CSV table of C-alpha atoms and ligand atoms in Angstrom, one decimal:
chain,number,residue,atom,x,y,z
A,1153,MET,CA,229.5,-6.4,73.4
A,1154,PRO,CA,230.6,-10.1,73.5
A,1155,ASP,CA,234.4,-10.6,73.7
A,1156,THR,CA,235.1,-11.0,69.9
A,1157,GLY,CA,238.2,-8.8,70.0
A,1158,GLU,CA,236.2,-6.1,68.3
A,1159,THR,CA,234.4,-3.1,69.5
A,1160,HIS,CA,232.9,0.2,68.3
A,1161,PHE,CA,234.5,3.6,67.9
A,1162,GLY,CA,231.3,5.6,67.3
A,1163,PHE,CA,229.7,3.7,64.4
A,1164,GLN,CA,233.0,2.1,63.2
A,1165,THR,CA,233.8,-1.5,64.1
A,1166,ILE,CA,237.4,-1.7,65.2
A,1167,ASP,CA,239.8,-4.0,67.0
A,1168,LEU,CA,239.3,-3.7,70.7
A,1169,ASP,CA,243.0,-2.9,71.2
A,1170,ARG,CA,242.8,0.2,69.0
A,1171,LYS,CA,239.9,1.9,70.8
A,1172,GLN,CA,241.7,3.5,73.7
A,1173,ALA,CA,244.3,5.3,71.5
A,1174,MET,CA,241.5,6.6,69.3
A,1175,VAL,CA,239.5,7.9,72.3
A,1176,ASP,CA,242.7,9.4,73.7
A,1177,ASP,CA,243.2,11.3,70.4
A,1178,VAL,CA,239.7,12.7,70.6
A,1179,PHE,CA,240.2,14.1,74.1
A,1180,HIS,CA,243.7,15.3,73.3
A,1181,ARG,CA,242.1,17.4,70.5
A,1182,VAL,CA,239.1,18.7,72.5
A,1183,ALA,CA,240.7,19.2,75.9
A,1184,ARG,CA,241.4,23.0,75.6
A,1185,ARG,CA,237.8,23.7,74.5
A,1186,TYR,CA,236.1,20.9,76.4
A,1187,ASP,CA,234.4,23.0,79.1
A,1188,LEU,CA,233.3,25.7,76.7
A,1189,MET,CA,231.9,23.1,74.3
A,1190,ASN,CA,230.0,21.4,77.1
A,1191,ASP,CA,228.2,24.6,78.0
A,1192,LEU,CA,227.5,25.4,74.3
A,1193,LEU,CA,226.3,21.9,73.2
A,1194,SER,CA,224.1,21.3,76.3
A,1195,GLY,CA,222.9,24.8,76.7
A,1196,GLY,CA,224.3,24.6,80.2
A,1197,LEU,CA,222.3,21.6,81.1
A,1198,HIS,CA,225.3,19.4,81.8
A,1199,ARG,CA,225.7,21.6,85.0
A,1200,ALA,CA,222.2,20.5,86.2
A,1201,TRP,CA,222.9,16.9,85.4
A,1202,LYS,CA,226.2,17.0,87.3
A,1203,ASP,CA,224.5,18.8,90.3
A,1204,ALA,CA,221.9,16.0,90.3
A,1205,MET,CA,224.7,13.4,90.6
A,1206,VAL,CA,226.4,15.2,93.5
A,1207,THR,CA,223.0,15.8,95.3
A,1208,MET,CA,222.4,12.0,95.0
A,1209,LEU,CA,225.9,11.3,96.4
A,1210,ASN,CA,225.2,13.7,99.3
A,1211,PRO,CA,228.7,13.7,100.7
A,1212,PRO,CA,229.0,14.1,104.5
A,1213,ARG,CA,229.9,17.5,105.9
A,1214,LYS,CA,231.7,15.8,108.8
A,1215,GLY,CA,234.2,13.0,109.0
A,1216,ARG,CA,236.6,11.4,106.4
A,1217,PHE,CA,235.2,10.6,103.0
A,1218,ALA,CA,237.2,9.4,100.0
A,1219,VAL,CA,235.8,9.9,96.5
A,1220,VAL,CA,237.3,9.1,93.2
A,1221,ASP,CA,235.9,10.7,90.1
A,1222,VAL,CA,236.9,8.3,87.4
A,1223,ALA,CA,237.3,9.7,83.8
A,1224,GLY,CA,237.0,12.9,85.7
A,1225,GLY,CA,238.6,15.0,82.9
A,1226,THR,CA,238.7,18.7,83.8
A,1227,GLY,CA,237.2,18.2,87.3
A,1228,ASP,CA,233.6,19.2,87.1
A,1229,ILE,CA,232.3,16.4,89.3
A,1230,ALA,CA,235.2,16.6,91.7
A,1231,PHE,CA,234.8,20.4,92.2
A,1232,ARG,CA,231.1,20.0,93.0
A,1233,VAL,CA,231.8,17.2,95.5
A,1234,ALA,CA,234.4,19.3,97.2
A,1235,ALA,CA,232.0,22.2,97.4
A,1236,ALA,CA,229.2,20.0,98.9
A,1237,SER,CA,231.3,18.2,101.5
A,1238,GLY,CA,233.3,18.8,104.6
A,1239,PRO,CA,237.0,19.6,105.1
A,1240,ALA,CA,237.9,15.9,105.7
A,1241,THR,CA,236.7,14.8,102.2
A,1242,ALA,CA,239.4,13.8,99.8
A,1243,VAL,CA,238.5,13.9,96.1
A,1244,ILE,CA,240.6,12.4,93.4
A,1245,VAL,CA,240.2,13.0,89.7
A,1246,CYS,CA,241.5,9.9,87.8
A,1247,ASP,CA,241.7,10.2,84.1
A,1248,ILE,CA,243.7,8.5,81.4
A,1249,ASN,CA,244.3,11.7,79.4
A,1250,PRO,CA,247.1,14.1,80.5
A,1251,ASP,CA,245.7,17.0,78.5
A,1252,MET,CA,242.3,16.8,80.2
A,1253,LEU,CA,244.1,16.5,83.6
A,1254,ALA,CA,246.3,19.5,82.8
A,1255,VAL,CA,243.2,21.7,82.2
A,1256,GLY,CA,241.6,20.3,85.4
A,1257,ARG,CA,244.7,21.2,87.5
A,1258,VAL,CA,244.6,24.8,86.3
A,1259,ARG,CA,240.9,25.0,87.0
A,1260,ALA,CA,241.5,23.6,90.5
A,1261,GLN,CA,244.1,26.2,91.3
A,1262,GLU,CA,241.8,29.0,90.0
A,1263,ARG,CA,239.1,27.8,92.4
A,1264,GLY,CA,241.5,27.5,95.4
A,1265,LEU,CA,240.9,23.7,95.4
A,1266,GLY,CA,244.5,22.7,94.7
A,1267,GLY,CA,244.9,21.1,98.1
A,1268,VAL,CA,241.5,19.4,98.2
A,1269,VAL,CA,241.2,17.8,94.7
A,1270,THR,CA,244.1,15.6,93.5
A,1271,PHE,CA,244.6,14.7,89.9
A,1272,VAL,CA,246.0,11.2,89.1
A,1273,ALA,CA,246.7,9.7,85.7
A,1274,GLY,CA,245.0,6.3,85.5
A,1275,ASN,CA,243.0,3.9,83.4
A,1276,ALA,CA,239.5,3.0,84.6
A,1277,GLU,CA,240.3,-0.6,83.6
A,1278,ALA,CA,243.2,-0.8,86.1
A,1279,LEU,CA,242.5,1.9,88.8
A,1280,PRO,CA,245.7,2.9,90.7
A,1281,PHE,CA,244.0,2.5,94.1
A,1282,PRO,CA,244.0,-0.2,96.7
A,1283,ASP,CA,241.1,-2.6,97.3
A,1284,ARG,CA,238.3,-1.1,99.4
A,1285,SER,CA,239.9,2.3,99.6
A,1286,GLN,CA,237.0,4.6,98.4
A,1287,ASP,CA,233.8,5.6,100.0
A,1288,ALA,CA,232.4,6.6,96.6
A,1289,CYS,CA,233.3,6.1,93.0
A,1290,ALA,CA,231.7,8.4,90.4
A,1291,ILE,CA,232.0,8.5,86.6
A,1292,ALA,CA,230.3,11.1,84.5
A,1293,PHE,CA,230.1,10.8,80.7
A,1294,GLY,CA,233.2,8.6,80.8
A,1295,ILE,CA,232.1,5.0,80.8
A,1296,ARG,CA,231.0,4.9,77.1
A,1297,ASN,CA,234.6,5.8,76.2
A,1298,VAL,CA,236.2,2.9,78.1
A,1299,PRO,CA,237.0,0.0,75.8
A,1300,ARG,CA,236.3,-2.8,78.3
A,1301,ILE,CA,233.3,-1.6,80.3
A,1302,GLU,CA,232.9,-4.8,82.3
A,1303,VAL,CA,236.5,-4.6,83.4
A,1304,ALA,CA,236.1,-1.0,84.6
A,1305,LEU,CA,232.9,-1.9,86.5
A,1306,ARG,CA,234.8,-4.7,88.3
A,1307,GLU,CA,237.4,-2.1,89.2
A,1308,PHE,CA,234.8,0.2,90.7
A,1309,HIS,CA,233.6,-2.7,92.8
A,1310,ARG,CA,237.2,-3.6,93.9
A,1311,VAL,CA,238.1,-0.1,95.0
A,1312,LEU,CA,234.9,0.6,96.9
A,1313,ARG,CA,234.7,-0.2,100.6
A,1314,PRO,CA,231.7,-2.3,101.7
A,1315,GLY,CA,228.9,0.2,102.0
A,1316,GLY,CA,230.5,2.4,99.4
A,1317,ARG,CA,228.5,3.9,96.6
A,1318,PHE,CA,228.9,3.9,92.8
A,1319,LEU,CA,227.3,6.6,90.7
A,1320,CYS,CA,227.4,7.0,86.9
A,1321,LEU,CA,226.0,9.7,84.6
A,1322,GLU,CA,225.8,8.8,81.0
A,1323,PHE,CA,223.8,9.8,77.9
A,1324,SER,CA,220.8,7.7,77.2
A,1325,THR,CA,218.1,7.3,74.6
A,1326,VAL,CA,215.3,9.7,74.0
A,1327,ASP,CA,212.1,7.8,73.3
A,1328,VAL,CA,209.6,10.6,73.6
A,1329,PRO,CA,207.8,10.8,70.2
A,1330,GLY,CA,208.7,14.1,68.5
A,1331,LEU,CA,211.5,14.9,70.9
A,1332,ASP,CA,213.5,11.9,69.5
A,1333,ALA,CA,213.5,13.3,65.9
A,1334,LEU,CA,214.5,16.7,67.2
A,1335,TYR,CA,217.3,15.1,69.3
A,1336,ASP,CA,218.5,13.1,66.3
A,1337,PHE,CA,218.7,16.2,64.2
A,1338,TYR,CA,220.5,18.2,66.9
A,1339,SER,CA,222.9,15.3,67.6
A,1340,PHE,CA,223.9,14.4,64.0
A,1341,ASN,CA,223.8,17.9,62.4
A,1342,VAL,CA,224.1,20.7,64.9
A,1343,ILE,CA,226.7,19.1,67.3
A,1344,PRO,CA,229.3,18.2,64.6
A,1345,ALA,CA,228.8,21.6,62.9
A,1346,LEU,CA,229.3,23.4,66.2
A,1347,GLY,CA,232.4,21.2,66.9
A,1348,ARG,CA,233.8,22.2,63.5
A,1349,ALA,CA,232.9,25.9,63.9
A,1350,VAL,CA,234.0,26.5,67.5
A,1351,ALA,CA,236.6,23.8,68.2
A,1352,GLY,CA,237.7,23.3,64.5
A,1353,ASP,CA,237.0,19.6,64.9
A,1354,GLY,CA,233.8,18.1,63.6
A,1355,ASP,CA,235.1,14.5,63.6
A,1356,SER,CA,235.7,14.4,67.4
A,1357,TYR,CA,232.1,15.6,68.0
A,1358,ARG,CA,230.7,13.1,65.5
A,1359,TYR,CA,232.4,10.4,67.6
A,1360,LEU,CA,230.9,11.7,70.8
A,1361,VAL,CA,227.4,11.6,69.3
A,1362,GLU,CA,227.9,8.2,67.7
A,1363,SER,CA,229.3,6.7,70.9
A,1364,ILE,CA,226.1,7.8,72.7
A,1365,ARG,CA,224.0,5.8,70.3
A,1366,ARG,CA,226.2,2.7,70.7
A,1367,PHE,CA,226.1,2.7,74.5
A,1368,PRO,CA,223.7,0.1,76.1
A,1369,ARG,CA,220.3,1.3,77.1
A,1370,PRO,CA,219.9,2.1,80.9
A,1371,SER,CA,218.3,-1.3,81.8
A,1372,ALA,CA,221.0,-3.2,79.9
A,1373,PHE,CA,223.8,-1.1,81.6
A,1374,ALA,CA,222.1,-1.7,85.0
A,1375,GLU,CA,222.5,-5.4,84.4
A,1376,MET,CA,226.2,-5.0,83.6
A,1377,ILE,CA,226.6,-3.1,86.9
A,1378,ALA,CA,224.9,-5.9,88.8
A,1379,LYS,CA,227.0,-8.5,87.0
A,1380,ALA,CA,230.2,-6.7,88.3
A,1381,GLY,CA,229.0,-7.5,91.8
A,1382,LEU,CA,227.4,-4.2,92.8
A,1383,SER,CA,224.0,-4.2,94.6
A,1384,ARG,CA,220.8,-2.2,94.8
A,1385,VAL,CA,221.3,-1.1,91.3
A,1386,SER,CA,218.8,1.6,90.1
A,1387,HIS,CA,218.7,4.5,87.7
A,1388,ARG,CA,216.6,7.5,86.9
A,1389,LEU,CA,216.3,9.4,83.6
A,1390,LEU,CA,216.9,13.1,83.4
A,1391,THR,CA,215.7,15.6,80.8
A,1392,GLY,CA,213.3,13.3,79.0
A,1393,GLY,CA,215.9,10.5,78.9
A,1394,VAL,CA,218.8,12.5,77.4
A,1395,VAL,CA,220.8,11.3,80.4
A,1396,ALA,CA,220.6,8.4,82.9
A,1397,LEU,CA,221.9,8.6,86.4
A,1398,HIS,CA,222.8,5.2,87.7
A,1399,SER,CA,223.3,4.3,91.4
A,1400,ALA,CA,224.6,1.1,93.0
A,1401,TRP,CA,226.3,0.0,96.2
A,1402,ARG,CA,229.0,-2.4,97.3
A,1403,LEU,CA,227.5,-4.4,100.1
B,535,SAM,C1,233.4,13.2,78.1
B,535,SAM,S1,234.8,13.3,79.1
B,535,SAM,C2,234.0,13.4,80.7
B,535,SAM,C3,234.8,14.3,81.6
B,535,SAM,C4,234.1,14.7,83.0
B,535,SAM,N1,233.8,13.5,83.7
B,535,SAM,C5,232.9,15.5,82.7
B,535,SAM,O1,231.8,15.0,83.0
B,535,SAM,O2,233.0,16.6,82.3
B,535,SAM,C6,235.3,11.6,79.1
B,535,SAM,C7,236.7,11.4,79.8
B,535,SAM,O3,236.9,10.0,79.9
B,535,SAM,C8,238.3,9.9,79.9
B,535,SAM,N2,238.7,8.5,79.6
B,535,SAM,C9,238.5,7.8,78.4
B,535,SAM,N3,238.9,6.5,78.5
B,535,SAM,C10,239.3,6.4,79.8
B,535,SAM,C11,239.9,5.3,80.6
B,535,SAM,N4,240.0,4.1,80.0
B,535,SAM,N5,240.2,5.5,81.9
B,535,SAM,C12,240.0,6.7,82.4
B,535,SAM,N6,239.5,7.8,81.8
B,535,SAM,C13,239.2,7.6,80.5
B,535,SAM,C14,238.8,10.9,78.8
B,535,SAM,O4,240.1,11.1,78.8
B,535,SAM,C15,237.9,12.1,79.1
B,535,SAM,O5,238.5,12.9,80.0
């Protein structure tokens, strides 16, 4: 979106400066039920999408490797990276929302990963890490919530070391005839209804669905990634285009 001082919160047009607080309120409300709802709403598919991201990252089994999982929430990507890599890998979950981080810390303790995965409060638009400090920077289902996406992309570039990799999972657009109508029905009817029934909060889930529709298509997002200075930008679609997995490198 051009810098008009306005942005979208789902289908609403709002002042750019209001968006983060509104997003924070959504994740404050859904944090406790976040993981359960992910399984329920995706029929467990989010696990396969996250596995695909970590397979693409292919963290080394030997040697030091620093990964930051931005907007990492309750730690799903970080835990998978920790499981797939060697003992000298350091994984940081960086998220703006203390409620999501609190759930993540408990989950890390339960998995015996308290010493491997670190949880840090931080904004994707101003990452609390030095320049060139990370071997990889991942963000899953987070970027569409960030008010100034271009600023966050420049931050990912800044914190990556030359040769470091950027990976992003985000919902995309289903263009397959027939499947698109089904997906629309599911998104706008079933998801808010389930949100209301299970989490007692239909509005938050309506925002999540609407924000998916507002997010740029994969090719447009790929251009934004390149504009931030990252190279060898590519993406592949998963599950008929429900999700796009983007990859780029800092060269
Ligand atoms: C849909 S959740 C994704 C969580 C996790 N990555 C996953 O895949 O399960 C989106 C996360 O983005 C976080 N978030 C929103 N705006 C952010 C920002 N500006 N900086 C960092 N995190 C942010 C939210 O707090 C929330 O935890």
